[in-house]
Short mmCIF file of C-alpha atoms in Angstrom, two decimals:
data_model
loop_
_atom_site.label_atom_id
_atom_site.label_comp_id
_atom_site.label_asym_id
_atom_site.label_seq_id
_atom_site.Cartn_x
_atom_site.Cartn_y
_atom_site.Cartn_z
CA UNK K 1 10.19 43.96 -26.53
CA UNK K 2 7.08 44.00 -24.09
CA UNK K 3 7.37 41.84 -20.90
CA UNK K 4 4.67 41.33 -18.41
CA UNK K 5 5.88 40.13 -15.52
CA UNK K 6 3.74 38.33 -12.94
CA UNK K 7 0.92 38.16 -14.95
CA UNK K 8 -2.92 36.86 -13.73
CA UNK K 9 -6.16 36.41 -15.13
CA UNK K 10 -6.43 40.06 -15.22
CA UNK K 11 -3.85 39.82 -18.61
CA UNK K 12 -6.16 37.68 -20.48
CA UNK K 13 -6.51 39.32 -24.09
CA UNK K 14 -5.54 40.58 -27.32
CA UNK K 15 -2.28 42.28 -27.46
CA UNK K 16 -1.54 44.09 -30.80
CA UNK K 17 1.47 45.72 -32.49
CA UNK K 18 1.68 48.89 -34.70
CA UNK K 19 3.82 51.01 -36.78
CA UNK K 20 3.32 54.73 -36.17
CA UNK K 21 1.82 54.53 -39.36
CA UNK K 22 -1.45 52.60 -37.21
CA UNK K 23 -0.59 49.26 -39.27
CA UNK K 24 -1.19 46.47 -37.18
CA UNK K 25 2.57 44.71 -37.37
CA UNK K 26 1.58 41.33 -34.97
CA UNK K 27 -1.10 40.48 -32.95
CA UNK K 28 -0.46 38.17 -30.21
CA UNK K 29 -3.68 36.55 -27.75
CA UNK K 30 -2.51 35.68 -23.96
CA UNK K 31 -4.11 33.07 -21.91
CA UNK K 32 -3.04 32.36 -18.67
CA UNK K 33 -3.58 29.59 -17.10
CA UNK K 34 -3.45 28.11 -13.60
CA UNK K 35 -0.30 26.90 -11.88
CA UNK K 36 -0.63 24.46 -9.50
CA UNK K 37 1.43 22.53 -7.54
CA UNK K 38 0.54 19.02 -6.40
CA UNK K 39 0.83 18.01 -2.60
CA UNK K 40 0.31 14.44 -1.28
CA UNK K 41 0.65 13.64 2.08
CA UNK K 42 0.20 10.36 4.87
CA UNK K 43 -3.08 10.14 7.08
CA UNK K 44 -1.43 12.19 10.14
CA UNK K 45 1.17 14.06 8.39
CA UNK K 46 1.40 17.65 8.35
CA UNK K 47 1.11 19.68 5.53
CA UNK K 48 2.92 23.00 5.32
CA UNK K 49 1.88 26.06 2.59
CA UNK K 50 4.13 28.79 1.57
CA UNK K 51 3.07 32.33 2.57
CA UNK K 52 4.62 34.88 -0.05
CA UNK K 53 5.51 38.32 1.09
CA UNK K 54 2.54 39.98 -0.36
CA UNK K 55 0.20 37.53 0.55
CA UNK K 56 -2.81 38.49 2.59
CA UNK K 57 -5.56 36.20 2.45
CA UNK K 58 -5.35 31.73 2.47
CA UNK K 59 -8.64 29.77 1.30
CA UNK K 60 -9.76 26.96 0.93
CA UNK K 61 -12.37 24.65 -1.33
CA UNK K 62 -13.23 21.08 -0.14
CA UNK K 63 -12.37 18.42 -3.04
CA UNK K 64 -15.82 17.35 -4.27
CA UNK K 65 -17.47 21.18 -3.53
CA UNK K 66 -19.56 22.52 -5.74
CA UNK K 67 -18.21 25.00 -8.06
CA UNK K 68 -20.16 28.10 -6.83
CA UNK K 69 -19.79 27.20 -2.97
CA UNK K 70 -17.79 30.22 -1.34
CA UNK K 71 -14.43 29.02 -0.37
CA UNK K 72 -13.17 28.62 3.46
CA UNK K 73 -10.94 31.42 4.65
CA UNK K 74 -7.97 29.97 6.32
CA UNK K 75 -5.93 32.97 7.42
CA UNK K 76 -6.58 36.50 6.83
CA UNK K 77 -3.35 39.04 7.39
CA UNK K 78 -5.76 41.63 8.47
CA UNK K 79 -7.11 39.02 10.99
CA UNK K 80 -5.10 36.31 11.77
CA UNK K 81 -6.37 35.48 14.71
CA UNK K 82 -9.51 34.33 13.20
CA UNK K 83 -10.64 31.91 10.12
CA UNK K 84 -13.22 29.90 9.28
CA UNK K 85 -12.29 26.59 9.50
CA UNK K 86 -10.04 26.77 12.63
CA UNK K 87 -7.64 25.09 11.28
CA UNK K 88 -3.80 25.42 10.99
CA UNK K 89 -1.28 27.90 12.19
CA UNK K 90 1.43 30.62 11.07
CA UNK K 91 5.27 29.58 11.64
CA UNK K 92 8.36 30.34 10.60
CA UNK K 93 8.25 34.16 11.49
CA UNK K 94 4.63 33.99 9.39
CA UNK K 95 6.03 32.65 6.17
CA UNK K 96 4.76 29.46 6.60
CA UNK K 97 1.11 27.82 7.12
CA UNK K 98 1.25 24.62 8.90
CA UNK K 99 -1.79 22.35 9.30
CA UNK K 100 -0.86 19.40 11.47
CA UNK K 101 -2.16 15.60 11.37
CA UNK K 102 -4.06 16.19 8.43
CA UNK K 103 -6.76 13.71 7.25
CA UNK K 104 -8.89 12.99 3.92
CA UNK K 105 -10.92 15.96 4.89
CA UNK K 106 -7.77 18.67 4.32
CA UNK K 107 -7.84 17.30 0.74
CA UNK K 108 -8.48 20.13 -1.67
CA UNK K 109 -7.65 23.40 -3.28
CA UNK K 110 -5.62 26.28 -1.26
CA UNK K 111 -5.24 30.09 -2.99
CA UNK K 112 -3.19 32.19 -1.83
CA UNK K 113 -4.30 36.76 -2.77
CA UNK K 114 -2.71 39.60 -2.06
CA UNK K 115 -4.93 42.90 -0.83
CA UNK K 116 -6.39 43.11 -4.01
CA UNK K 117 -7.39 40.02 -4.68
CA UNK K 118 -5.49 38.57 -7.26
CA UNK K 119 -4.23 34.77 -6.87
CA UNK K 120 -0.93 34.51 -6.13
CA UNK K 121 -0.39 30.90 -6.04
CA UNK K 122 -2.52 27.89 -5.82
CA UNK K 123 -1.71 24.49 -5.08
CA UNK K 124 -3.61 21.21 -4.26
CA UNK K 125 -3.32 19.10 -1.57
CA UNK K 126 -4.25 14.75 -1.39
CA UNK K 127 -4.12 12.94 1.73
CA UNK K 128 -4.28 8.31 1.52
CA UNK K 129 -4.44 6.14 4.17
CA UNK K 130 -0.70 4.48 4.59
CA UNK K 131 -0.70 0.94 2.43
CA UNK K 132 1.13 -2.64 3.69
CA UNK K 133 1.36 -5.74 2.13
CA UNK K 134 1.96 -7.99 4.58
CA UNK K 135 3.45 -11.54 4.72
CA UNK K 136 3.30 -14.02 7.91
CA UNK K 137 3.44 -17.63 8.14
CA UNK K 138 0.84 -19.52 11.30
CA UNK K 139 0.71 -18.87 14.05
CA UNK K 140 2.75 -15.61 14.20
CA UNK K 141 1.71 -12.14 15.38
CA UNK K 142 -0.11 -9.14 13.23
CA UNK K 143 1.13 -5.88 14.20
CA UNK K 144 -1.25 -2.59 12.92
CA UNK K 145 -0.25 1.08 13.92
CA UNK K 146 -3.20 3.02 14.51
CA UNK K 147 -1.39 6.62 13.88
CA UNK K 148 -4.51 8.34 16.10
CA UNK K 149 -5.96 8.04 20.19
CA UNK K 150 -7.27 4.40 20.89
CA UNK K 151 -10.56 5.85 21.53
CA UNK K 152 -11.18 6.76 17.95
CA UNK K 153 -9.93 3.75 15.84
CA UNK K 154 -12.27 1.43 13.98
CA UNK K 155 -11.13 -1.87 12.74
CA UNK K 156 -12.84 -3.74 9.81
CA UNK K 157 -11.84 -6.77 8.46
CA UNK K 158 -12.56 -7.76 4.99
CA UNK K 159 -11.67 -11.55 4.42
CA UNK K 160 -10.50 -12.67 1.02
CA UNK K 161 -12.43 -16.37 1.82
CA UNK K 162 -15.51 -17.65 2.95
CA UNK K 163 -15.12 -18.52 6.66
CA UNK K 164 -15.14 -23.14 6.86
CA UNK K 165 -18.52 -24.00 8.51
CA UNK K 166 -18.04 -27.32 8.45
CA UNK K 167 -16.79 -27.92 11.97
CA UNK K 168 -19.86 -25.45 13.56
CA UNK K 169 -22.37 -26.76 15.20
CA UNK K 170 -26.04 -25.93 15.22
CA UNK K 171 -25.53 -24.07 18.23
CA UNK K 172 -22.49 -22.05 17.29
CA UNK K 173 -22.97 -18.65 15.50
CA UNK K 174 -21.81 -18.31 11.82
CA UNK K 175 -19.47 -15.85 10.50
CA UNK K 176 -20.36 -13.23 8.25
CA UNK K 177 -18.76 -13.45 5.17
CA UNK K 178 -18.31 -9.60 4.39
CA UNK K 179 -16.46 -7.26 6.25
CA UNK K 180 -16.20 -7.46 10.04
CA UNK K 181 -16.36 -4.63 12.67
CA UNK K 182 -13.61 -5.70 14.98
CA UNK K 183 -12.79 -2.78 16.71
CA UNK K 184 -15.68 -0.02 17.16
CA UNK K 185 -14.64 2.83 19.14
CA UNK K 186 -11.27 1.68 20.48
CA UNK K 187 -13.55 -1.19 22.23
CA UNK K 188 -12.47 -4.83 20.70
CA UNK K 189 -15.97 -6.51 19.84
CA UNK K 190 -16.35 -10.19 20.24
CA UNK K 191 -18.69 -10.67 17.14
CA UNK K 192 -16.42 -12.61 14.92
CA UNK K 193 -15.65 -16.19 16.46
CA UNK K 194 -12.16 -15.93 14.44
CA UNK K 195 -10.72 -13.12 16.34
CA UNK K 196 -12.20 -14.31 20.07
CA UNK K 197 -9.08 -14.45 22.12
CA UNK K 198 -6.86 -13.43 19.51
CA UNK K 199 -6.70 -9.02 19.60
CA UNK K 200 -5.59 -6.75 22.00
CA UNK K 201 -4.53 -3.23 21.99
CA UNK K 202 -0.66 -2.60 23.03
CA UNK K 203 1.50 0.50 22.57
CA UNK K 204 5.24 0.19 20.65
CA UNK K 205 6.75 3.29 21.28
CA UNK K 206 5.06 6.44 20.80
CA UNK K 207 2.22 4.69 18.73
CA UNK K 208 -0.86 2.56 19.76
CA UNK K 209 -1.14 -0.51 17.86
CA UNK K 210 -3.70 -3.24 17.05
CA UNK K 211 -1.89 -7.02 18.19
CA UNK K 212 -3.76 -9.55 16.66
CA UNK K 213 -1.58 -12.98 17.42
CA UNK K 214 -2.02 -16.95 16.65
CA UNK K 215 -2.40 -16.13 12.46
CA UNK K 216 -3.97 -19.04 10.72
CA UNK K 217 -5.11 -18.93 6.67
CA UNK K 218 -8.15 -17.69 7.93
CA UNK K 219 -7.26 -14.39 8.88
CA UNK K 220 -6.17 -13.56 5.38
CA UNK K 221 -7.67 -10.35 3.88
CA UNK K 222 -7.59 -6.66 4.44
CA UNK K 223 -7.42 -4.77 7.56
CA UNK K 224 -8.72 -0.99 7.45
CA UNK K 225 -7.98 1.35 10.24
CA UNK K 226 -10.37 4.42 9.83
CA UNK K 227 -10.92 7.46 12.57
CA UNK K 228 -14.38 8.11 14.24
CA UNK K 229 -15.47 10.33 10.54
CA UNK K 230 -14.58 7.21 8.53
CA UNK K 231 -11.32 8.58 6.94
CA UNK K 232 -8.84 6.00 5.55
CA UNK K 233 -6.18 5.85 8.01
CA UNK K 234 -4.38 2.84 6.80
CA UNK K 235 -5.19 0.02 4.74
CA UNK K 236 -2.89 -3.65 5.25
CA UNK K 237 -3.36 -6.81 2.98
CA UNK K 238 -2.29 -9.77 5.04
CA UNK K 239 -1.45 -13.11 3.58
CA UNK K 240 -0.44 -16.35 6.39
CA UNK K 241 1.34 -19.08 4.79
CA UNK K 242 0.93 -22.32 6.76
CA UNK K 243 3.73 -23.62 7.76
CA UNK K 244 2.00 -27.79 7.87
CA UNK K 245 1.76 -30.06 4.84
CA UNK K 246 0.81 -26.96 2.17
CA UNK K 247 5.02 -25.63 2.86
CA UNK K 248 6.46 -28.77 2.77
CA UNK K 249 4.25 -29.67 -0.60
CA UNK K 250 5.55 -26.21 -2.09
CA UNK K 251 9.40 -27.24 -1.01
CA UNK K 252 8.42 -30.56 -2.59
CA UNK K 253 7.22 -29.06 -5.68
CA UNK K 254 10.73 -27.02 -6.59
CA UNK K 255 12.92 -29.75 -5.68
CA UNK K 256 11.66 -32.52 -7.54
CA UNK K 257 11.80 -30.39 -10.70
CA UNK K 258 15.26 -29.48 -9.34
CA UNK K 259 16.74 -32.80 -8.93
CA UNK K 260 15.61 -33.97 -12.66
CA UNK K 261 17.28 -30.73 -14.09
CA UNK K 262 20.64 -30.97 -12.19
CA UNK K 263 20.19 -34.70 -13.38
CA UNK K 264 19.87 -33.82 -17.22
CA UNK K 265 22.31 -31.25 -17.25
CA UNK K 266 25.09 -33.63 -15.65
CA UNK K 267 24.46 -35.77 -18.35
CA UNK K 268 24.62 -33.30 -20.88
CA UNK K 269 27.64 -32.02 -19.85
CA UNK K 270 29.42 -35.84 -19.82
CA UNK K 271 27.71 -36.70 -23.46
CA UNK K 272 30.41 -32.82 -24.43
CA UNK K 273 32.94 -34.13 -22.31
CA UNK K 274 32.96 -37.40 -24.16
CA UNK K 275 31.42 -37.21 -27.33
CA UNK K 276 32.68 -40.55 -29.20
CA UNK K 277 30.75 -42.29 -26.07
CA UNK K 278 27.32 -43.30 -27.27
CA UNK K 279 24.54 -44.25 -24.53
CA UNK K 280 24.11 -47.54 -26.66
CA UNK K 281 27.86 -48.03 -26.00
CA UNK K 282 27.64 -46.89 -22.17
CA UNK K 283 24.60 -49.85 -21.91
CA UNK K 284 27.13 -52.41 -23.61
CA UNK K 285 29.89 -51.56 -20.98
CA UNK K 286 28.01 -52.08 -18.05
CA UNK K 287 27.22 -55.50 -19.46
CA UNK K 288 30.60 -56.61 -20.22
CA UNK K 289 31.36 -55.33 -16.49
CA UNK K 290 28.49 -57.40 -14.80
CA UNK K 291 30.50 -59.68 -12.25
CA UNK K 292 28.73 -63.10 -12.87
CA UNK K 293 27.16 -64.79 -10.15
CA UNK K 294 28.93 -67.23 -7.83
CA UNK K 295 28.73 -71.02 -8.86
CA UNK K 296 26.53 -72.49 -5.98
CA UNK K 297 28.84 -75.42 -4.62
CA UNK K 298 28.07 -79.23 -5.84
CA UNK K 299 27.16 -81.54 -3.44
CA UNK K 300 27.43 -85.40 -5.01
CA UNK K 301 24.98 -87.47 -2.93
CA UNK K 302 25.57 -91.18 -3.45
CA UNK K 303 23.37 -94.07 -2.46
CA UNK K 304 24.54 -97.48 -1.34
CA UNK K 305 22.40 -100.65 -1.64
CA UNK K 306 22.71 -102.76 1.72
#
């Protein structure tokens, strides 16, 4: 039995079988293909790579690079105090590549060689924005982390409803109805008359945060936090339920229905309980019952002739 071990593009062929005779006994055709492992990671995570023993060179291609573009040399074993990109250290004693807060622009391919050349591993790497769906009812408080500095978050709000005009004046500006640049820069901008008043920038923790407070329906939408290159660092749907006439009408609306049910089944459940008791005969028993109404007393008037 032959066994290749560790085999690379370098295999790829025709391997063939004979007899000492020179009869070809089995022909066999070897194809290898690539193995890569999948990696996705948070907007400000970090993303660590394994460094095999006999590794010696890390690169990297861009997602969306063109085929023939010449890869970006991470770290070099020869050189590792230099690489292309800048980007990422050695840990762990040098078994371990480490890029830290990684964004939409870390997405890609990394290869790992040895001296020679040959790929020892490859993997791929995806970074999203983090993803809420968030529920508040009037007149409470949006919270947003911003997971980078102040001074580089940008805030646009996307409504999922035309802004109500009806109460503007000619004098008052109208609200776009597209998306909204509320923050630009880490500076709140006062463009939108829905948010005047209504955002400021606070710090919970370790992380900055975007307060927006005094929800109403028309702050429903979705709020997209991205860094000063435009990449995705979170995305948040926000729904407001009013708590006014619209919750008590929704209340209204599953206990009517309610009530009627309860008021079937309890009538069900006597017509089992009693089954030789027909309605016709429950309508004749509350007649018999029916107290009569009180005589009204006689009064006997008499007239006498003088």
């Amino acid at each position: 039995m032959l066994v290749l071990k560790e085999v690379t593009h370098s295999d790829d062929g025709l391997f063939a079988i004979k007899l000492s005779s020179g009869f070809t006994y089995e022909t066999v055709r070897l194809i290898v293909s690539e193995c890569i492992k999948s990696y996705h990671r948070n907007y400000g995570e970090n993303f660590e790579h394994i460094i095999p023993e006999n590794g010696s060179l890390l690169e990297f291609s861009p997602r969306g690079a063109p085929s023939k573009a010449m890869p970006i040399v991470l770290w070099n074993r020869t050189e590792p105090e230099t690489s292309d990109a800048r980007r990422g250290r050695l840990m762990r004693g040098g078994k371990v590549w480490v890029a830290e807060k990684v964004t939409q622009v870390d997405q890609g391919n990394y290869t790992v060689r040895d001296a020679q050349g040959k790929v020892l591993s490859r993997s791929t790497l995806a970074v999203r924005g983090h993803s809420y769906n968030v529920t508040r009812f009037s007149k409470e408080t949006l919270n947003l982390p911003l997971f980078l500095p102040v001074h580089h978050a940008h805030l646009v709000f996307t409504p999922t409803q035309h802004p109500d005009e009806s109460s503007l004046s000619h004098f008052d500006p109208k609200p776009p109805h597209g998306a909204v640049h509320l923050i630009r820069d880490g500076q709140i901008t006062d463009y939108d008359m829905r948010y005047r008043g209504l955002i400021s920038l606070g710090r919970k923790g370790t992380t900055n945060e975007v307060v927006i407070a005094r929800l109403t329906s028309r702050h429903d939408g979705v709020y997209e936090i991205r860094d000063g290159n435009g990449n995705l660092v979170s995305s948040t749907l926000l729904q407001v339920i009013e708590k006014g006439p619209r919750w008590r009408s929704f209340l209204k609306s599953i206990t009517v229905p309610s009530g009627m049910f309860v008021s079937l089944a309890g009538f069900i459940f006597f017509m089992r309980r009693y089954p030789n008791c027909s309605l016709s005969k429950i309508i004749a028993g509350l007649r018999v019952n029916r107290t009569p109404p009180a005589n009204p007393p006689r009064v006997n008037i008499q007239v006498r002739e003088s």
